[in-house]
Amino acid sequence: MTVENTTPRVALVTGGSGGIGRTVVERLASDGLAVAVHYAGNKAAAEELAAKINAAGGRAVTVGGDVADEGDMTAAFEAVEAAFGGVDVVVHAAGIMILSPVAELNLDDLDRMHRTNIRGAFVVAQQAARRLRSGGALINFSTSQTRLSSPGYAPYAASKAAVEAINLVLARELRGRDITVNAVAPGPVATALFFEGKDEATIERFTKMTPLERLGTPQDVAEVVSLLAGPGRWINGQTLFANGGAA
């Protein structure tokens, strides 16, 4: 007789207290995964989300820390393992976006963004590579701006292009462990981060960029993450452009 394994898979979502990361947490919890909601500064929002999931019958904890600090992330992964017994899925959604024409860019802003977006991606990927269980998945976040190349996005797109460069290399380094490594590259998504600093004409231009003639939603992106975290096992070393056909 085959005994069904009822132990839930475990996901850690960096940047899970807000924005797209929060929606990803909610989606993975609805998929039946135990979730760890990571936060950098907004502890209250992370705890509110975890409490909501637990009240609905799911399993959730919170972990904090700077994604670019190896000590913080070691402690975060250890906390998840202590709470749930291991880690199966890591979704690295934490990041910052600073927009500026190249000629006007404050290089201190460039350094700050690259520390979070590039060093942070390496720190989290390093922990994931060491700790993910067989059948696991690392899902990074890139951006469709690595292809759309809109003015003002060069510093941000450069930091995310580095994230894309990790995927296939790390997937090959993890040969034999049944672990996938992919990235999701959203197009324009209706979040507070997207709307910040944009006038109506700019928002309309981004809206018309896709054949669907709408902005994406966090749920659109979370759906792709759900695929990569679960049934999409034959997708590996790839960047999936979740952008509604933006060109």
Tab-separated table of C-alpha atoms in Angstrom:
chain	number	residue	atom	x	y	z
A	1	MET	CA	0.000	0.000	0.000
A	2	THR	CA	1.295	3.454	-0.939
A	3	VAL	CA	1.162	6.006	1.861
A	4	GLU	CA	0.413	9.528	0.648
A	5	ASN	CA	2.828	12.204	1.803
A	6	THR	CA	0.677	14.902	3.351
A	7	THR	CA	3.572	17.137	4.409
A	8	PRO	CA	3.161	20.465	2.582
A	9	ARG	CA	5.890	21.906	0.439
A	10	VAL	CA	7.534	24.938	1.980
A	11	ALA	CA	8.142	28.282	0.251
A	12	LEU	CA	10.182	31.292	1.318
A	13	VAL	CA	9.221	34.511	-0.479
A	14	THR	CA	11.623	37.427	-0.114
A	15	GLY	CA	9.891	40.778	-0.319
A	16	GLY	CA	6.696	38.957	0.594
A	17	SER	CA	5.202	41.638	2.807
A	18	GLY	CA	4.067	43.901	-0.036
A	19	GLY	CA	3.673	44.443	-3.770
A	20	ILE	CA	3.869	41.480	-6.119
A	21	GLY	CA	5.627	39.455	-3.436
A	22	ARG	CA	2.587	39.651	-1.183
A	23	THR	CA	0.328	38.339	-3.945
A	24	VAL	CA	2.807	35.529	-4.597
A	25	VAL	CA	2.636	34.547	-0.913
A	26	GLU	CA	-1.161	34.482	-1.063
A	27	ARG	CA	-1.139	32.386	-4.242
A	28	LEU	CA	1.346	29.822	-2.934
A	29	ALA	CA	-0.581	29.548	0.333
A	30	SER	CA	-3.767	28.913	-1.673
A	31	ASP	CA	-1.836	26.229	-3.590
A	32	GLY	CA	-1.307	24.469	-0.266
A	33	LEU	CA	2.296	25.421	0.460
A	34	ALA	CA	3.497	26.452	3.882
A	35	VAL	CA	4.926	29.942	3.424
A	36	ALA	CA	7.535	32.134	5.044
A	37	VAL	CA	6.847	35.829	4.499
A	38	HIS	CA	10.125	37.736	4.347
A	39	TYR	CA	10.277	41.456	5.067
A	40	ALA	CA	13.072	44.008	5.098
A	41	GLY	CA	11.359	46.870	6.901
A	42	ASN	CA	7.611	46.333	7.116
A	43	LYS	CA	7.341	43.731	9.867
A	44	ALA	CA	3.743	44.667	10.662
A	45	ALA	CA	2.567	43.995	7.101
A	46	ALA	CA	4.345	40.623	7.053
A	47	GLU	CA	2.826	39.585	10.366
A	48	GLU	CA	-0.636	40.697	9.255
A	49	LEU	CA	-0.352	38.573	6.109
A	50	ALA	CA	0.922	35.534	8.009
A	51	ALA	CA	-1.900	35.862	10.530
A	52	LYS	CA	-4.434	36.048	7.691
A	53	ILE	CA	-3.085	32.844	6.140
A	54	ASN	CA	-2.998	30.994	9.457
A	55	ALA	CA	-6.541	32.095	10.265
A	56	ALA	CA	-7.705	30.650	6.934
A	57	GLY	CA	-6.203	27.259	7.768
A	58	GLY	CA	-2.827	27.672	6.074
A	59	ARG	CA	0.632	27.686	7.591
A	60	ALA	CA	2.751	30.832	7.621
A	61	VAL	CA	5.608	32.439	9.520
A	62	THR	CA	7.550	35.656	9.093
A	63	VAL	CA	11.300	36.191	8.716
A	64	GLY	CA	13.181	39.473	8.406
A	65	GLY	CA	16.502	40.728	7.172
A	66	ASP	CA	18.538	42.438	4.474
A	67	VAL	CA	18.679	40.192	1.399
A	68	ALA	CA	22.200	41.415	0.632
A	69	ASP	CA	23.483	40.431	4.093
A	70	GLU	CA	24.599	36.814	4.216
A	71	GLY	CA	24.190	36.663	7.993
A	72	ASP	CA	20.608	37.882	7.815
A	73	MET	CA	19.703	35.437	5.064
A	74	THR	CA	21.405	32.499	6.758
A	75	ALA	CA	19.310	33.241	9.838
A	76	ALA	CA	16.150	33.595	7.734
A	77	PHE	CA	16.619	30.228	6.023
A	78	GLU	CA	17.434	28.581	9.345
A	79	ALA	CA	14.256	30.011	10.844
A	80	VAL	CA	12.161	28.571	8.005
A	81	GLU	CA	13.809	25.183	8.409
A	82	ALA	CA	13.178	25.263	12.143
A	83	ALA	CA	9.509	26.127	11.608
A	84	PHE	CA	8.677	23.745	8.760
A	85	GLY	CA	11.508	21.217	8.506
A	86	GLY	CA	13.047	22.415	5.241
A	87	VAL	CA	12.679	24.630	2.180
A	88	ASP	CA	11.346	23.507	-1.214
A	89	VAL	CA	10.669	26.774	-3.053
A	90	VAL	CA	12.481	30.095	-2.865
A	91	VAL	CA	10.893	33.071	-4.619
A	92	HIS	CA	13.249	36.034	-4.648
A	93	ALA	CA	10.891	38.963	-5.195
A	94	ALA	CA	12.733	41.545	-3.077
A	95	GLY	CA	14.273	44.410	-4.993
A	96	ILE	CA	14.332	48.156	-5.513
A	97	MET	CA	13.796	50.245	-8.641
A	98	ILE	CA	15.396	53.621	-9.233
A	99	LEU	CA	14.707	55.245	-12.595
A	100	SER	CA	16.964	57.821	-14.208
A	101	PRO	CA	18.448	58.723	-17.585
A	102	VAL	CA	22.010	57.452	-17.769
A	103	ALA	CA	23.414	60.980	-18.073
A	104	GLU	CA	21.678	62.096	-14.875
A	105	LEU	CA	22.055	58.990	-12.719
A	106	ASN	CA	23.273	59.431	-9.165
A	107	LEU	CA	25.939	56.746	-8.861
A	108	ASP	CA	25.209	56.308	-5.159
A	109	ASP	CA	21.697	55.250	-6.217
A	110	LEU	CA	23.247	52.836	-8.713
A	111	ASP	CA	25.392	51.283	-5.983
A	112	ARG	CA	22.420	51.000	-3.620
A	113	MET	CA	20.235	49.342	-6.242
A	114	HIS	CA	22.951	46.965	-7.361
A	115	ARG	CA	23.649	45.946	-3.764
A	116	THR	CA	20.030	44.939	-3.280
A	117	ASN	CA	19.245	43.617	-6.752
A	118	ILE	CA	22.520	41.893	-7.674
A	119	ARG	CA	24.299	41.064	-4.417
A	120	GLY	CA	20.927	40.256	-2.838
A	121	ALA	CA	20.123	37.849	-5.666
A	122	PHE	CA	23.473	36.103	-5.212
A	123	VAL	CA	23.124	35.845	-1.433
A	124	VAL	CA	19.629	34.354	-1.692
A	125	ALA	CA	20.645	32.060	-4.566
A	126	GLN	CA	23.626	30.837	-2.572
A	127	GLN	CA	21.434	29.901	0.385
A	128	ALA	CA	18.876	28.299	-1.929
A	129	ALA	CA	21.581	26.267	-3.684
A	130	ARG	CA	22.810	24.956	-0.352
A	131	ARG	CA	19.452	24.250	1.245
A	132	LEU	CA	16.693	23.476	-1.280
A	133	ARG	CA	15.403	19.927	-1.048
A	134	SER	CA	15.133	17.578	-4.008
A	135	GLY	CA	12.233	18.633	-6.215
A	136	GLY	CA	12.789	22.241	-5.256
A	137	ALA	CA	12.663	25.473	-7.230
A	138	LEU	CA	14.405	28.842	-7.120
A	139	ILE	CA	12.403	31.572	-8.828
A	140	ASN	CA	14.078	34.948	-9.288
A	141	PHE	CA	12.508	38.173	-10.506
A	142	SER	CA	13.792	40.025	-13.538
A	143	THR	CA	11.971	42.624	-15.658
A	144	SER	CA	10.725	42.895	-19.235
A	145	GLN	CA	12.702	46.139	-19.393
A	146	THR	CA	15.758	44.052	-20.232
A	147	ARG	CA	14.047	43.766	-23.658
A	148	LEU	CA	11.673	46.778	-23.789
A	149	SER	CA	14.541	49.217	-23.103
A	150	SER	CA	12.359	52.169	-22.132
A	151	PRO	CA	14.192	55.449	-21.436
A	152	GLY	CA	15.081	55.835	-17.758
A	153	TYR	CA	15.222	52.104	-17.067
A	154	ALA	CA	18.908	51.443	-17.895
A	155	PRO	CA	20.198	51.181	-14.299
A	156	TYR	CA	17.318	48.975	-13.169
A	157	ALA	CA	17.373	46.791	-16.289
A	158	ALA	CA	21.136	46.334	-15.901
A	159	SER	CA	20.679	45.018	-12.380
A	160	LYS	CA	18.004	42.581	-13.511
A	161	ALA	CA	19.987	41.403	-16.532
A	162	ALA	CA	22.548	40.213	-14.000
A	163	VAL	CA	19.813	38.188	-12.297
A	164	GLU	CA	18.923	36.542	-15.618
A	165	ALA	CA	22.571	35.614	-16.096
A	166	ILE	CA	22.468	33.523	-12.923
A	167	ASN	CA	19.653	31.207	-13.993
A	168	LEU	CA	21.051	28.755	-16.510
A	169	VAL	CA	24.495	28.697	-14.896
A	170	LEU	CA	23.051	27.842	-11.476
A	171	ALA	CA	20.605	25.343	-12.969
A	172	ARG	CA	23.583	23.517	-14.490
A	173	GLU	CA	25.583	23.736	-11.278
A	174	LEU	CA	22.696	21.992	-9.485
A	175	ARG	CA	22.726	19.055	-11.932
A	176	GLY	CA	21.540	15.825	-10.360
A	177	ARG	CA	19.616	17.417	-7.489
A	178	ASP	CA	16.226	17.809	-9.223
A	179	ILE	CA	16.134	21.574	-8.559
A	180	THR	CA	14.949	24.102	-11.140
A	181	VAL	CA	16.174	27.687	-11.423
A	182	ASN	CA	14.135	30.220	-13.388
A	183	ALA	CA	13.206	33.884	-13.489
A	184	VAL	CA	9.949	35.707	-14.077
A	185	ALA	CA	10.217	38.986	-15.996
A	186	PRO	CA	7.035	41.023	-15.510
A	187	GLY	CA	5.991	43.787	-17.843
A	188	PRO	CA	4.116	46.855	-16.566
A	189	VAL	CA	2.152	45.757	-13.496
A	190	ALA	CA	-0.384	47.917	-11.669
A	191	THR	CA	1.384	48.324	-8.335
A	192	ALA	CA	2.240	51.357	-6.223
A	193	LEU	CA	5.861	50.971	-7.328
A	194	PHE	CA	4.853	51.197	-10.992
A	195	PHE	CA	2.579	54.229	-10.603
A	196	GLU	CA	5.088	56.223	-8.538
A	197	GLY	CA	6.383	59.240	-10.462
A	198	LYS	CA	4.452	58.535	-13.669
A	199	ASP	CA	1.965	60.936	-15.254
A	200	GLU	CA	-1.254	59.811	-16.965
A	201	ALA	CA	0.271	59.947	-20.448
A	202	THR	CA	3.108	57.645	-19.422
A	203	ILE	CA	0.713	55.198	-17.771
A	204	GLU	CA	-1.452	55.192	-20.901
A	205	ARG	CA	1.578	54.510	-23.079
A	206	PHE	CA	2.521	51.494	-20.996
A	207	THR	CA	-1.102	50.307	-20.995
A	208	LYS	CA	-1.224	50.347	-24.810
A	209	MET	CA	2.097	48.511	-25.058
A	210	THR	CA	0.411	45.093	-24.935
A	211	PRO	CA	-2.122	43.620	-27.391
A	212	LEU	CA	-4.367	43.053	-24.367
A	213	GLU	CA	-4.348	46.848	-23.820
A	214	ARG	CA	-4.173	46.700	-20.044
A	215	LEU	CA	-1.596	46.713	-17.311
A	216	GLY	CA	-0.715	43.412	-15.743
A	217	THR	CA	-1.890	42.566	-12.246
A	218	PRO	CA	0.068	41.003	-9.394
A	219	GLN	CA	-2.202	37.970	-9.801
A	220	ASP	CA	-1.041	37.575	-13.426
A	221	VAL	CA	2.550	37.330	-12.228
A	222	ALA	CA	1.760	35.104	-9.245
A	223	GLU	CA	0.138	32.634	-11.635
A	224	VAL	CA	3.448	32.195	-13.454
A	225	VAL	CA	5.305	31.786	-10.156
A	226	SER	CA	2.782	29.127	-9.143
A	227	LEU	CA	3.552	27.205	-12.344
A	228	LEU	CA	7.305	27.325	-11.742
A	229	ALA	CA	6.920	26.438	-8.070
A	230	GLY	CA	4.725	23.438	-8.820
A	231	PRO	CA	3.914	21.595	-12.027
A	232	GLY	CA	6.349	23.362	-14.373
A	233	ARG	CA	9.238	20.967	-13.727
A	234	TRP	CA	10.431	20.836	-17.347
A	235	ILE	CA	11.064	24.585	-17.386
A	236	ASN	CA	14.609	25.149	-16.175
A	237	GLY	CA	17.258	27.822	-16.626
A	238	GLN	CA	14.749	30.112	-18.328
A	239	THR	CA	13.380	33.635	-18.069
A	240	LEU	CA	9.607	33.762	-18.568
A	241	PHE	CA	8.340	37.116	-19.822
A	242	ALA	CA	4.984	37.669	-18.124
A	243	ASN	CA	4.083	40.861	-19.956
A	244	GLY	CA	0.918	40.287	-21.970
A	245	GLY	CA	2.800	40.432	-25.281
A	246	ALA	CA	4.532	43.770	-24.768
A	247	ALA	CA	7.117	44.405	-27.427
